[in-house]
Coordinates of C-alpha atoms in Angstrom, one line a residue:
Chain G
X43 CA 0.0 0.0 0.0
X44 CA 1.6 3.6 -0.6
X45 CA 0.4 6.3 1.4
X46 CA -1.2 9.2 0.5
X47 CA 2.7 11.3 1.1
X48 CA 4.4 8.8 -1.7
X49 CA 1.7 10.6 -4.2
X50 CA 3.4 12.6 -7.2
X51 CA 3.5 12.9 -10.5
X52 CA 3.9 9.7 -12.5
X53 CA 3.5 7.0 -9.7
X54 CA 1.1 4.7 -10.6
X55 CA -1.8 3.1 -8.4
X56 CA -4.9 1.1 -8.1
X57 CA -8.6 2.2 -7.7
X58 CA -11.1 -0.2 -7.7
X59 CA -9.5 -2.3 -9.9
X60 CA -8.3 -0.3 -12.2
X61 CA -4.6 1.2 -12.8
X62 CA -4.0 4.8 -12.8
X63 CA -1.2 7.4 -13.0
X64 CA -1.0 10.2 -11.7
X65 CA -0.2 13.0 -14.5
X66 CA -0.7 16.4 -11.8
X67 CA 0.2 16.8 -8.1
X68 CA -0.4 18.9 -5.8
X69 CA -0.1 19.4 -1.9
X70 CA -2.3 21.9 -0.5
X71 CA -2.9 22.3 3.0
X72 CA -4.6 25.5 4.6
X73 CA -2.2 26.5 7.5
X74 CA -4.7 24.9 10.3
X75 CA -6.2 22.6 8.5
X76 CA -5.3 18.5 6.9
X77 CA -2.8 18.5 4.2
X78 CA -4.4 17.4 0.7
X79 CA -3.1 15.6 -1.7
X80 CA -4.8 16.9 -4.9
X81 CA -4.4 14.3 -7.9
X82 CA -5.2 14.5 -11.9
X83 CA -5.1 10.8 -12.6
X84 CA -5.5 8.6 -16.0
X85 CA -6.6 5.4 -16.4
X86 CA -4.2 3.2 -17.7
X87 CA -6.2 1.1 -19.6
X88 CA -8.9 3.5 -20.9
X89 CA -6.9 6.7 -21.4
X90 CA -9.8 8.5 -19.1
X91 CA -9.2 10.9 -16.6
X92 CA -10.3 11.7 -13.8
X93 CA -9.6 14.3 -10.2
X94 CA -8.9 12.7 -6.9
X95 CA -8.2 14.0 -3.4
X96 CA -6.4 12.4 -0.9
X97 CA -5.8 12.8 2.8
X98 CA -3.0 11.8 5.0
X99 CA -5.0 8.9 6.1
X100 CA -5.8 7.3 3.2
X101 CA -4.0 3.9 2.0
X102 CA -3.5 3.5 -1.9
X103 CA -3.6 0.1 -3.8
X104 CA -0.2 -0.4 -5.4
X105 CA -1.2 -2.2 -9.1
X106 CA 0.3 -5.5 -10.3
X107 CA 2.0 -3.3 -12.9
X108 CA 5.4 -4.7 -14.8
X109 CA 7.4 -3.1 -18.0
X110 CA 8.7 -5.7 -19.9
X111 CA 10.9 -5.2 -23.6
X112 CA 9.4 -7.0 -26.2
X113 CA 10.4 -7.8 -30.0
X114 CA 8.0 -7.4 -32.6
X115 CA 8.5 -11.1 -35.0
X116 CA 5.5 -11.5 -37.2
X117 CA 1.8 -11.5 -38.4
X118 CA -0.2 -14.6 -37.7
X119 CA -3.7 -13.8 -39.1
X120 CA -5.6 -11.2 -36.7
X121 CA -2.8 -11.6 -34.2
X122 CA 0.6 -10.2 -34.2
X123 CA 3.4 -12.4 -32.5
X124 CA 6.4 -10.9 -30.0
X125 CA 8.7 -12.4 -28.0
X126 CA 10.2 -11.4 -24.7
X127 CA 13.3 -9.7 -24.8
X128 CA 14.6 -11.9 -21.3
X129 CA 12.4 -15.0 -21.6
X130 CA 11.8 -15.7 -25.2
X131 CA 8.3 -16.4 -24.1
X132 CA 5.7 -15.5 -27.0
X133 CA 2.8 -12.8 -26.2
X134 CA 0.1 -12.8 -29.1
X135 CA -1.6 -9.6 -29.2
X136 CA -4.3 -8.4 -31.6
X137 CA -5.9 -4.8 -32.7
X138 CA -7.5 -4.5 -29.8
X139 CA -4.7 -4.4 -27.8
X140 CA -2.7 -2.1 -30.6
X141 CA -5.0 -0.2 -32.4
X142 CA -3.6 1.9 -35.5
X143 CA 0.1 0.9 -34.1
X144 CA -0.2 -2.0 -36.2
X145 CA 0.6 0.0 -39.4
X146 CA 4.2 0.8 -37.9
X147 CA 4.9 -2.9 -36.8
X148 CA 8.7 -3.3 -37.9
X149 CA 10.1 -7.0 -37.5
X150 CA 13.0 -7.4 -34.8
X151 CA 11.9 -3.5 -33.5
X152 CA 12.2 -3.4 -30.0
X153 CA 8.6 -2.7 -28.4
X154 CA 7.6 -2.1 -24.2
X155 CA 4.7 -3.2 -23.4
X156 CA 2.7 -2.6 -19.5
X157 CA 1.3 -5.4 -18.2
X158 CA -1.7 -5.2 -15.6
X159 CA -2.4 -8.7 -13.4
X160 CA -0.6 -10.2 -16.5
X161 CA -2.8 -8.8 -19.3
X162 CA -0.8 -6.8 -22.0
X163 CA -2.7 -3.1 -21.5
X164 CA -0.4 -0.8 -23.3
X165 CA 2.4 -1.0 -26.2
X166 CA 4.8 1.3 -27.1
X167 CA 6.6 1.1 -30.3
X168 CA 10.1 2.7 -31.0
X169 CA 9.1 6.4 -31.4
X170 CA 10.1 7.1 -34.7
X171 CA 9.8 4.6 -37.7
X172 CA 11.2 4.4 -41.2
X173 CA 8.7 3.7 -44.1
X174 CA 8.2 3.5 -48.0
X175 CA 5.9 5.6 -49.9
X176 CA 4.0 3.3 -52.2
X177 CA 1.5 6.0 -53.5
X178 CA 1.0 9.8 -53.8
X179 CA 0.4 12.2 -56.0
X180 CA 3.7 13.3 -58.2
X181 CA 6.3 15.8 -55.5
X182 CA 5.8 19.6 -57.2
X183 CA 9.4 20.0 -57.8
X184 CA 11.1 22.7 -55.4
X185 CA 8.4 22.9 -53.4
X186 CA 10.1 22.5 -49.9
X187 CA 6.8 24.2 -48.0
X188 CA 6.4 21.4 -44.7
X189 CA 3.0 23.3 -44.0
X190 CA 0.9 22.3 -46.9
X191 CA 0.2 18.3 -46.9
X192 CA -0.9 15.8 -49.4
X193 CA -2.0 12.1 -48.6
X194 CA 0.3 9.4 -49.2
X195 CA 0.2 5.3 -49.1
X196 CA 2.3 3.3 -47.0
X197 CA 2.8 -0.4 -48.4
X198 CA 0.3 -1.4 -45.7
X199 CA -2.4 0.5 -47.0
X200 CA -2.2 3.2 -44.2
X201 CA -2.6 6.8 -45.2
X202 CA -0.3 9.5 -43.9
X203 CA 0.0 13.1 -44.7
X204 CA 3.2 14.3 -46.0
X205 CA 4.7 17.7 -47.7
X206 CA 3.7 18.7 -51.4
X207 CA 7.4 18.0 -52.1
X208 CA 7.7 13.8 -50.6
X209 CA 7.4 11.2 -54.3
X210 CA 6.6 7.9 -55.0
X211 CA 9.8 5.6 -53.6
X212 CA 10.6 8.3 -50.7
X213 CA 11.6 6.7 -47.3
X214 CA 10.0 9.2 -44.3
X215 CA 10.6 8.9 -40.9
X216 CA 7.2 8.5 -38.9
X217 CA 6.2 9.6 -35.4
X218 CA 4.8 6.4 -34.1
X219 CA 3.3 8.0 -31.2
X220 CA 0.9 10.3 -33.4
X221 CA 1.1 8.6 -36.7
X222 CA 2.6 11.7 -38.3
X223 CA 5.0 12.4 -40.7
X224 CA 8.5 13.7 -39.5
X225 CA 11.1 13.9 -42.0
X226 CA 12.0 12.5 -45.5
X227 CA 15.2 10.2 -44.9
X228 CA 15.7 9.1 -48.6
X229 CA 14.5 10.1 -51.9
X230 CA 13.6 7.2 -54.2
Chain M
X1193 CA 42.1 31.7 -8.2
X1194 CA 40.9 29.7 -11.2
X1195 CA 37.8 27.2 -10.9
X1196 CA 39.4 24.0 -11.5
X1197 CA 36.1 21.8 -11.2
X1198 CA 33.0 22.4 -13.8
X1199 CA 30.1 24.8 -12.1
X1200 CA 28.0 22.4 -9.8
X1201 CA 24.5 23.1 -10.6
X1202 CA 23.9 24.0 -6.9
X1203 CA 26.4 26.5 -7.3
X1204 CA 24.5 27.8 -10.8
X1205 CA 20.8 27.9 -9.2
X1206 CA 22.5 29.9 -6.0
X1207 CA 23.3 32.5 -8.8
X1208 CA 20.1 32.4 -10.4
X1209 CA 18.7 32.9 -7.5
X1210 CA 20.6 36.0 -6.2
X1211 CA 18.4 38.9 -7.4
X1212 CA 15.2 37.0 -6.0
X1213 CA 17.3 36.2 -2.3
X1214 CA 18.1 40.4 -2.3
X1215 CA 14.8 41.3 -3.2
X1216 CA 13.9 38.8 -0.4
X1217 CA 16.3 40.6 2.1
X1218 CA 15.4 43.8 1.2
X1219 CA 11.8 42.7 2.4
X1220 CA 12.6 41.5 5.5
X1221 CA 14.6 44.5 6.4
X1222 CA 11.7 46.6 5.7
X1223 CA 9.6 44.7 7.9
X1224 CA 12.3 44.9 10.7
X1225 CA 12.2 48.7 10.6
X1226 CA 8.3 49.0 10.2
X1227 CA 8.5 46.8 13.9
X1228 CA 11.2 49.1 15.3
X1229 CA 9.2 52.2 14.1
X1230 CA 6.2 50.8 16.0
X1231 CA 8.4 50.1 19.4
X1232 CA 8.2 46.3 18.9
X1233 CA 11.1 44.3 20.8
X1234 CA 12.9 41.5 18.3
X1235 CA 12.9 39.0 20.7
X1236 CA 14.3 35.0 20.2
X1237 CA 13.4 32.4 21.7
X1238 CA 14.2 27.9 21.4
X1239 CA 14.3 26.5 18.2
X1240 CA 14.1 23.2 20.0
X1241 CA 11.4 23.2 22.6
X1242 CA 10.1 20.6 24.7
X1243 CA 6.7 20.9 24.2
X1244 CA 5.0 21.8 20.6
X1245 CA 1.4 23.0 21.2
X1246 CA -1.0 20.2 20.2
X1247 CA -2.8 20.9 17.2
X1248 CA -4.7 18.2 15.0
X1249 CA -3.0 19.0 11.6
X1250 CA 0.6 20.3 12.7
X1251 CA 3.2 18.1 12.9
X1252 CA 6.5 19.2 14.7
X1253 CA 9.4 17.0 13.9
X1254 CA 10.7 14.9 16.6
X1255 CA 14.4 15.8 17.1
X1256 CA 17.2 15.0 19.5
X1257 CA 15.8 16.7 22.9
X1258 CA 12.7 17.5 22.0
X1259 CA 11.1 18.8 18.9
X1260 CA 11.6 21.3 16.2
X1261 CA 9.3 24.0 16.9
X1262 CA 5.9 24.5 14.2
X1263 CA 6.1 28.0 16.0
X1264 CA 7.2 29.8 18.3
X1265 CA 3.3 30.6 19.8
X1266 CA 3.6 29.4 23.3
X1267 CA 7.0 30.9 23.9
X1268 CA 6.4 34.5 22.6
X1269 CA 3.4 34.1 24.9
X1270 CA 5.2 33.6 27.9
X1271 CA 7.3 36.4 27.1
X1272 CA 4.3 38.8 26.5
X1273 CA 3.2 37.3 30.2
X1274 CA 6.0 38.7 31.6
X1275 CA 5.3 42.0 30.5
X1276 CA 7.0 42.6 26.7
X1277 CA 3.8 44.2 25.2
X1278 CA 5.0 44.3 21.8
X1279 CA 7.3 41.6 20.3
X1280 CA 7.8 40.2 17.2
X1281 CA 10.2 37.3 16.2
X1282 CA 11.8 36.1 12.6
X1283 CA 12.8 32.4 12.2
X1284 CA 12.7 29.1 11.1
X1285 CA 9.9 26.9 11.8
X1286 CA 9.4 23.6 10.7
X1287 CA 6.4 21.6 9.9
X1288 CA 6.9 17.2 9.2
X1289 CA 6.0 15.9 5.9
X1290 CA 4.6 19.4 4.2
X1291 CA 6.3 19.6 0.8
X1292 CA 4.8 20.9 -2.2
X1293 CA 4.6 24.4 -4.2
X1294 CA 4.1 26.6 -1.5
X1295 CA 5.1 24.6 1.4
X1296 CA 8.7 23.5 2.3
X1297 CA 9.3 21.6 6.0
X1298 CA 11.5 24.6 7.1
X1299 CA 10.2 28.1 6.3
X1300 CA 10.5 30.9 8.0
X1301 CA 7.8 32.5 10.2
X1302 CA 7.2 36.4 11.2
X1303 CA 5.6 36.6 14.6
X1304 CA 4.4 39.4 16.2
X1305 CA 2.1 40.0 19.5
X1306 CA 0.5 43.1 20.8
X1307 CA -1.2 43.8 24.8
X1308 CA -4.3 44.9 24.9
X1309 CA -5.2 44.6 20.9
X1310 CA -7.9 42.3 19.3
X1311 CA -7.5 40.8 16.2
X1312 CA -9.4 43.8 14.2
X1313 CA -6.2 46.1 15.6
X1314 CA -3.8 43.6 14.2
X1315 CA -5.6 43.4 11.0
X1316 CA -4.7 47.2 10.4
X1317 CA -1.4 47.0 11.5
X1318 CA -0.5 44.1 9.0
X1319 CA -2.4 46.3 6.3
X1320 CA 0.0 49.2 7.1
X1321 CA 3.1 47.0 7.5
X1322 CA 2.7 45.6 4.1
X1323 CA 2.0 48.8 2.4
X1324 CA 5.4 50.2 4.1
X1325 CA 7.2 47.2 3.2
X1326 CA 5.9 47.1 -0.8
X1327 CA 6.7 51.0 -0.9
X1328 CA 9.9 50.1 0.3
X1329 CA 11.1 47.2 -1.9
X1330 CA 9.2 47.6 -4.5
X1331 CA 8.4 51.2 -4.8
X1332 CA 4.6 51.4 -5.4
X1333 CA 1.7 49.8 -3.6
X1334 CA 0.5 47.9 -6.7
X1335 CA 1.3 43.7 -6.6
X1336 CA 1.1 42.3 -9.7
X1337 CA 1.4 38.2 -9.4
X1338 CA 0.0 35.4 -11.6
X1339 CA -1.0 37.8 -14.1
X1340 CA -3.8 39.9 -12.0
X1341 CA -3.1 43.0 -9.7
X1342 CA -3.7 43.2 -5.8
X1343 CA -3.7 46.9 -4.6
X1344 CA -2.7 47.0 -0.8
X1345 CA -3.2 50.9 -0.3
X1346 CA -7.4 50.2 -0.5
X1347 CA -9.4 49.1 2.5
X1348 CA -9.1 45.6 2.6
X1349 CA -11.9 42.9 2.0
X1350 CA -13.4 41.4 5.0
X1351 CA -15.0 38.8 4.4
X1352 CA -16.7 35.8 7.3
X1353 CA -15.7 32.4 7.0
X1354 CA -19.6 31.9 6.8
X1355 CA -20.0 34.1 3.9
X1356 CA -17.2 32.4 1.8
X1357 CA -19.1 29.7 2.3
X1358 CA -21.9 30.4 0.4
X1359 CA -20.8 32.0 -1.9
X1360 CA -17.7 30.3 -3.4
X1361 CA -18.4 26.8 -2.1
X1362 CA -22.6 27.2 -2.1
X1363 CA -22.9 25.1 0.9
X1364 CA -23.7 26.6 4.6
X1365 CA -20.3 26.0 6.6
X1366 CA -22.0 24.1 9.1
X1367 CA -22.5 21.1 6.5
X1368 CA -19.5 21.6 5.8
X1369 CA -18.0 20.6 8.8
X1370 CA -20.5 17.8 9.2
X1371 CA -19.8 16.6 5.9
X1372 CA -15.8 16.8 7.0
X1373 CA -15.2 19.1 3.9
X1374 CA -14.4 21.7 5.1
X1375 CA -10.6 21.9 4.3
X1376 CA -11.0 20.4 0.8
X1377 CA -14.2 23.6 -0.3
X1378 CA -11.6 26.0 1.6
X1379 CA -8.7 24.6 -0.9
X1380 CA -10.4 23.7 -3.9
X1381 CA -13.4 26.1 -4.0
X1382 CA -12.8 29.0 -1.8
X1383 CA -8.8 30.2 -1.2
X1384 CA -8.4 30.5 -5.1
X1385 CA -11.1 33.2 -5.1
X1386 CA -9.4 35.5 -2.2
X1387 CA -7.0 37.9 -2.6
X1388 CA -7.3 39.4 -6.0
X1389 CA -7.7 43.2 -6.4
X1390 CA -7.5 43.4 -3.0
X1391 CA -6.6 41.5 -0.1
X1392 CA -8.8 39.4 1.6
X1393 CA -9.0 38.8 5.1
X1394 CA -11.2 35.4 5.8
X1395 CA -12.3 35.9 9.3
X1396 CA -14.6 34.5 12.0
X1397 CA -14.0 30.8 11.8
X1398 CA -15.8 27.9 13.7
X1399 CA -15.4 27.5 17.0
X1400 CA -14.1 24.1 16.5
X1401 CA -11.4 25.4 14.1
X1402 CA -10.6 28.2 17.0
X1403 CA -7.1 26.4 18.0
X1404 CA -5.7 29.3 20.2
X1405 CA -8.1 32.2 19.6
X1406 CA -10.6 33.7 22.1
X1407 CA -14.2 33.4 21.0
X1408 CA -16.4 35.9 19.9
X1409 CA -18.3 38.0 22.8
X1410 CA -21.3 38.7 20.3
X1411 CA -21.2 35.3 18.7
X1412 CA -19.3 32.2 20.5
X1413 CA -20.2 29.8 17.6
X1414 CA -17.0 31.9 15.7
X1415 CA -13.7 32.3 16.9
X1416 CA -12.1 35.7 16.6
X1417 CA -9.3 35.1 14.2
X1418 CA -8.5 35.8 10.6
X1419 CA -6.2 35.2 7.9
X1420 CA -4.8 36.9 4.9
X1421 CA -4.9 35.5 1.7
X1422 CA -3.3 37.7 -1.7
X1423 CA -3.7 36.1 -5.0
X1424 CA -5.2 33.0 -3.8
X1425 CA -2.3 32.4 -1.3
X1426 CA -2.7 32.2 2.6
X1427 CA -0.4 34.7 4.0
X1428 CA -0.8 35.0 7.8
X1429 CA -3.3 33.6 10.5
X1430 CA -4.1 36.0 13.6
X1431 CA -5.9 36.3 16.6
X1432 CA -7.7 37.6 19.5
X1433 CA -5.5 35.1 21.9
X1434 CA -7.6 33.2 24.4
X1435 CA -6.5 34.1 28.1
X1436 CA -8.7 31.4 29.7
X1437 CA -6.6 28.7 31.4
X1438 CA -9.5 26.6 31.9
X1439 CA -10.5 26.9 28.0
X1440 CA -7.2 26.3 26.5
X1441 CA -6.5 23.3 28.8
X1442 CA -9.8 22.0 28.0
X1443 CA -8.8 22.5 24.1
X1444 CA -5.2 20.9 24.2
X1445 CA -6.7 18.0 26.1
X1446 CA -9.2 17.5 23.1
X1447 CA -6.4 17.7 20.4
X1448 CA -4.3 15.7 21.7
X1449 CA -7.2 13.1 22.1
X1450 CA -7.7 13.7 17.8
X1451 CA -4.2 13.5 17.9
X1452 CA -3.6 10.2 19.2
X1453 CA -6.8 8.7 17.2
X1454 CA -5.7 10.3 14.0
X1455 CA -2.3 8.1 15.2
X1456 CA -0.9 11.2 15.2
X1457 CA 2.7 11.4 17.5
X1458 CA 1.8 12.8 21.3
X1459 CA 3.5 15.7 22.6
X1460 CA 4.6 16.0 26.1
X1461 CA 2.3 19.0 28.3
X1462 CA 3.2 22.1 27.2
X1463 CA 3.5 22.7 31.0
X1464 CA 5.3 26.1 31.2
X1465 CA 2.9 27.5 29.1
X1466 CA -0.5 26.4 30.7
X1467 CA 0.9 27.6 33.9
X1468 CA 1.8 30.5 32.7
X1469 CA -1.9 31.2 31.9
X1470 CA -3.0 30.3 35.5
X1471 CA -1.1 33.0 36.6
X1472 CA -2.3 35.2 33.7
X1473 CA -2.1 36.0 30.4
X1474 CA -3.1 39.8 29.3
X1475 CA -5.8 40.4 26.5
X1476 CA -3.7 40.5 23.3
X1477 CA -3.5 39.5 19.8
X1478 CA -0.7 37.7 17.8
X1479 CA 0.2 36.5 14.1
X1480 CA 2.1 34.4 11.9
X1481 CA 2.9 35.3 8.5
X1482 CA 4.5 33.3 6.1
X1483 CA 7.5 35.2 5.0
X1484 CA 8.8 32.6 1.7
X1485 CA 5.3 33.4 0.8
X1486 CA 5.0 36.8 1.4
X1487 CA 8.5 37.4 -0.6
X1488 CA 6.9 35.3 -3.5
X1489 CA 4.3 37.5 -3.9
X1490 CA 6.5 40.6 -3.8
X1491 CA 9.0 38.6 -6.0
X1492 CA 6.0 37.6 -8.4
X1493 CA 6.7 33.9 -8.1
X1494 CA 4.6 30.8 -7.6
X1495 CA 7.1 28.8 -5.9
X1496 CA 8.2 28.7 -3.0
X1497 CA 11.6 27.1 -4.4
X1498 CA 12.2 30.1 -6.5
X1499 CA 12.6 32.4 -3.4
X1500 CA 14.4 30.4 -1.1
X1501 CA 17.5 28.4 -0.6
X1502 CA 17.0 24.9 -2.2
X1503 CA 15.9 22.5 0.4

């Protein structure tokens, strides 16, 4: 159990059931009266957030929370197959568990993922990515504007938006955290 | 001589922090002559003291022969006993576990006590010491902090505990208190409100949240004490001081009770002090003020770390 004085930002804890973290902290305490512990917390699982005060007396579940690396290996129909960077051991997740991160799946890349009472809850993919343009509309030659976008293919089928000045061929570096484009790292 | 290390980053915040530290010196010599302008006595008294007064929320830490004082209350009480009518006192004070933006374990405390004043004397005095001490550091009477402006040279807002109530919180304090919400509305819905144009002084609180103050004559279901709040931020806590032996005994004993059922740590008697008010006490008022935050406000800063020495 934590108490309610190991609160601050980014410790993680339990509420009925759930896992949270705590993403704002702050002690108040009027000068004769209990110290507070005022908390902005998110759920792990659900992204939701919520505002929760604590007092000096309160007790705080600690969650069954572990951070394990994990290597992405391959596609096996609706599931995608990693293995544990220590054990080896195989964890099969599908797009439930990944959501649009599936599109940015790179074999061998090395992955975290946060599990809760032993379910995978959360992945989190090498931040920036390399990837092929299979489609888009020809590059307008010396256009080097970054603020006006057109769409453009990935061999997966996912659609990105990149500068007027990205071609067919180009390899672009991708934010995997927001699915946006970052940079062009070859032209074709 | 030349440096021969790199620049430890203690070493670079301390510089950082010099023109906030003067502005912070220059404040507290301003309050030390508006006190010797007004024939007050500096006086000292134990850092470590035997006895902390028991209070439900305020933890003195426990140290080697006794305990690090939360204040120094009961002392400069003793002293005012003995017949220094005016004293005021600059110093650390320490309060366990309290650690956050605008609380650090060690800050330092103004406190000052006056014979024969109530708390509506000291509530003009502080308004005139503050005005002094911003004409003095700061040249003009005009704060500006987190983006609004608090004019001391105005008549201050007063404004009763039970008022604040309804109108920032919308509940009558006395569910409040029997809802045991009372600190959380004063922190989240009411102290952010106080203290902007002009400050605020939140007076006539519960009897039950009286700790050392004399009750109202007119109205004993409020205790005769206020506090100042500028920008949101709790400055100082006064009162009229109870003189009643029988009262304040009756009072410690309770606290200590919540004390020890909260599992809070039991203080010794404050002995010295409760015989002291046998033998008699004279009608008086005191305060604390919270210096770090007074010199944040003057500094324009809302933390506390930014106006003190890192700890």
């Amino acid at each position: 159990m934590y108490s309610a004085s190991d609160l601050k930002k980014g410790l993680k804890i339990e509420i009925e059931g759930q896992p949270y973290t705590v993403t704002e902290f702050e002690f108040c305490k009027p000068g004769k009266g209990t110290a507070l512990y005022r908390c902005r917390l998110k759920n792990m699982i659900t992204g939701a957030t919520m505002d929760r005060t604590f007092r000096p007396v309160d007790k705080i579940d600690v969650p069954n929370v572990e951070e394990r690396e994990i290597h992405y290996s391959y596609q096996d129909g609706d599931y995608y197959v990693f293995s544990d960077a220590d054990t080896y051991e195989e964890l099969r997740l599908d797009k439930d568990h990944l959501g649009d991160k599936i599109y940015f799946l790179i074999e061998n890349s090395v992955c975290s993922v946060v599990m809760f009472n032993g379910e995978p809850i959360d992945v989190t993919l090498p931040t920036f990515i390399e990837k092929v343009i299979v489609d888009t509309e020809p590059g307008a030659r010396g256009d080097t504007a970054t603020n006006v976008l057109k769409p453009a293919k990935l061999d997966n089928g996912y659609e990105i938006q990149v500068p007027l000045f990205i071609n067919q061929g180009d390899t672009v570096k991708i934010d995997t955290r927001t699915g946006a484009y970052a940079e062009r790292v070859a032209k074709a | 001589m030349p440096n021969v290390s790199p620049k430890p980053e203690l070493i670079a915040r301390l510089e950082e922090l010099k023109p906030r530290l003067t502005l912070r010196a220059g404040l507290i010599a301003a309050l030390r002559r508006f006190y010797a302008d007004h024939g007050f006595l500096e006086t000292e008294t134990p850092v470590l003291i035997p006895a902390p007064a028991p209070e439900e929320y305020i933890e003195a830490p426990a140290a080697v022969g006794g305990f690090l004082r939360s204040s120094p209350e009961l002392e400069m009480k003793c002293l005012l006993a003995a017949g220094y009518d005016r004293i005021f006192q600059l110093g650390p004070c320490f309060r366990r576990d309290e650690y956050g933006r605008r609380h650090r374990p060690e800050f330092t405390m103004l406190e000052w006590y006056q014979s024969g004043a109530d708390y509506l004397v000291l509530a003009e005095f502080t308004r005139a010491m503050l005005i002094f001490a911003a004409r003095q550091v700061l040249g003009r009477t005009t704060l500006s902090w987190r983006g609004r402006t608090i004019e001391l040279d105005t008549p201050w807002q007063y404004l009763s505990v039970r008022d604040a109530y309804r109108d920032y919180a919308g509940v009558a304090v006395e569910t409040a208190l029997a809802a045991d919400s009372f600190d959380e509305l004063m922190v989240t819905k009411i102290e952010p409100q106080l203290g902007w144009g002009r400050p605020t002084l939140l007076l006539d609180y519960p009897a039950c949240r009286s700790s050392l103050a004399r009750l109202k004559a007119s109205d004993p279901t409020v205790a005769e004490r206020w506090e100042l709040y500028l920008g949101g931020l709790e400055i100082a806590n006064a009162f009229s001081e109870l003189t009643a032996a029988g009262e304040q005994r009756e009072r410690f004993r309770q606290a200590r009770e919540n004390r020890r059922r909260d599992g809070g740590q039991d203080y010794p008697e404050a002995s010295d002090f409760l015989t002291m008010l046998d033998y008699g006490l004279p009608e008086s008022s005191g305060c604390a003020l919270g210096v770090d935050r007074l010199a944040m406000v003057w500094a324009a800063v809302d933390d506390i770390g930014e106006i003190t020495y890192p700890r």
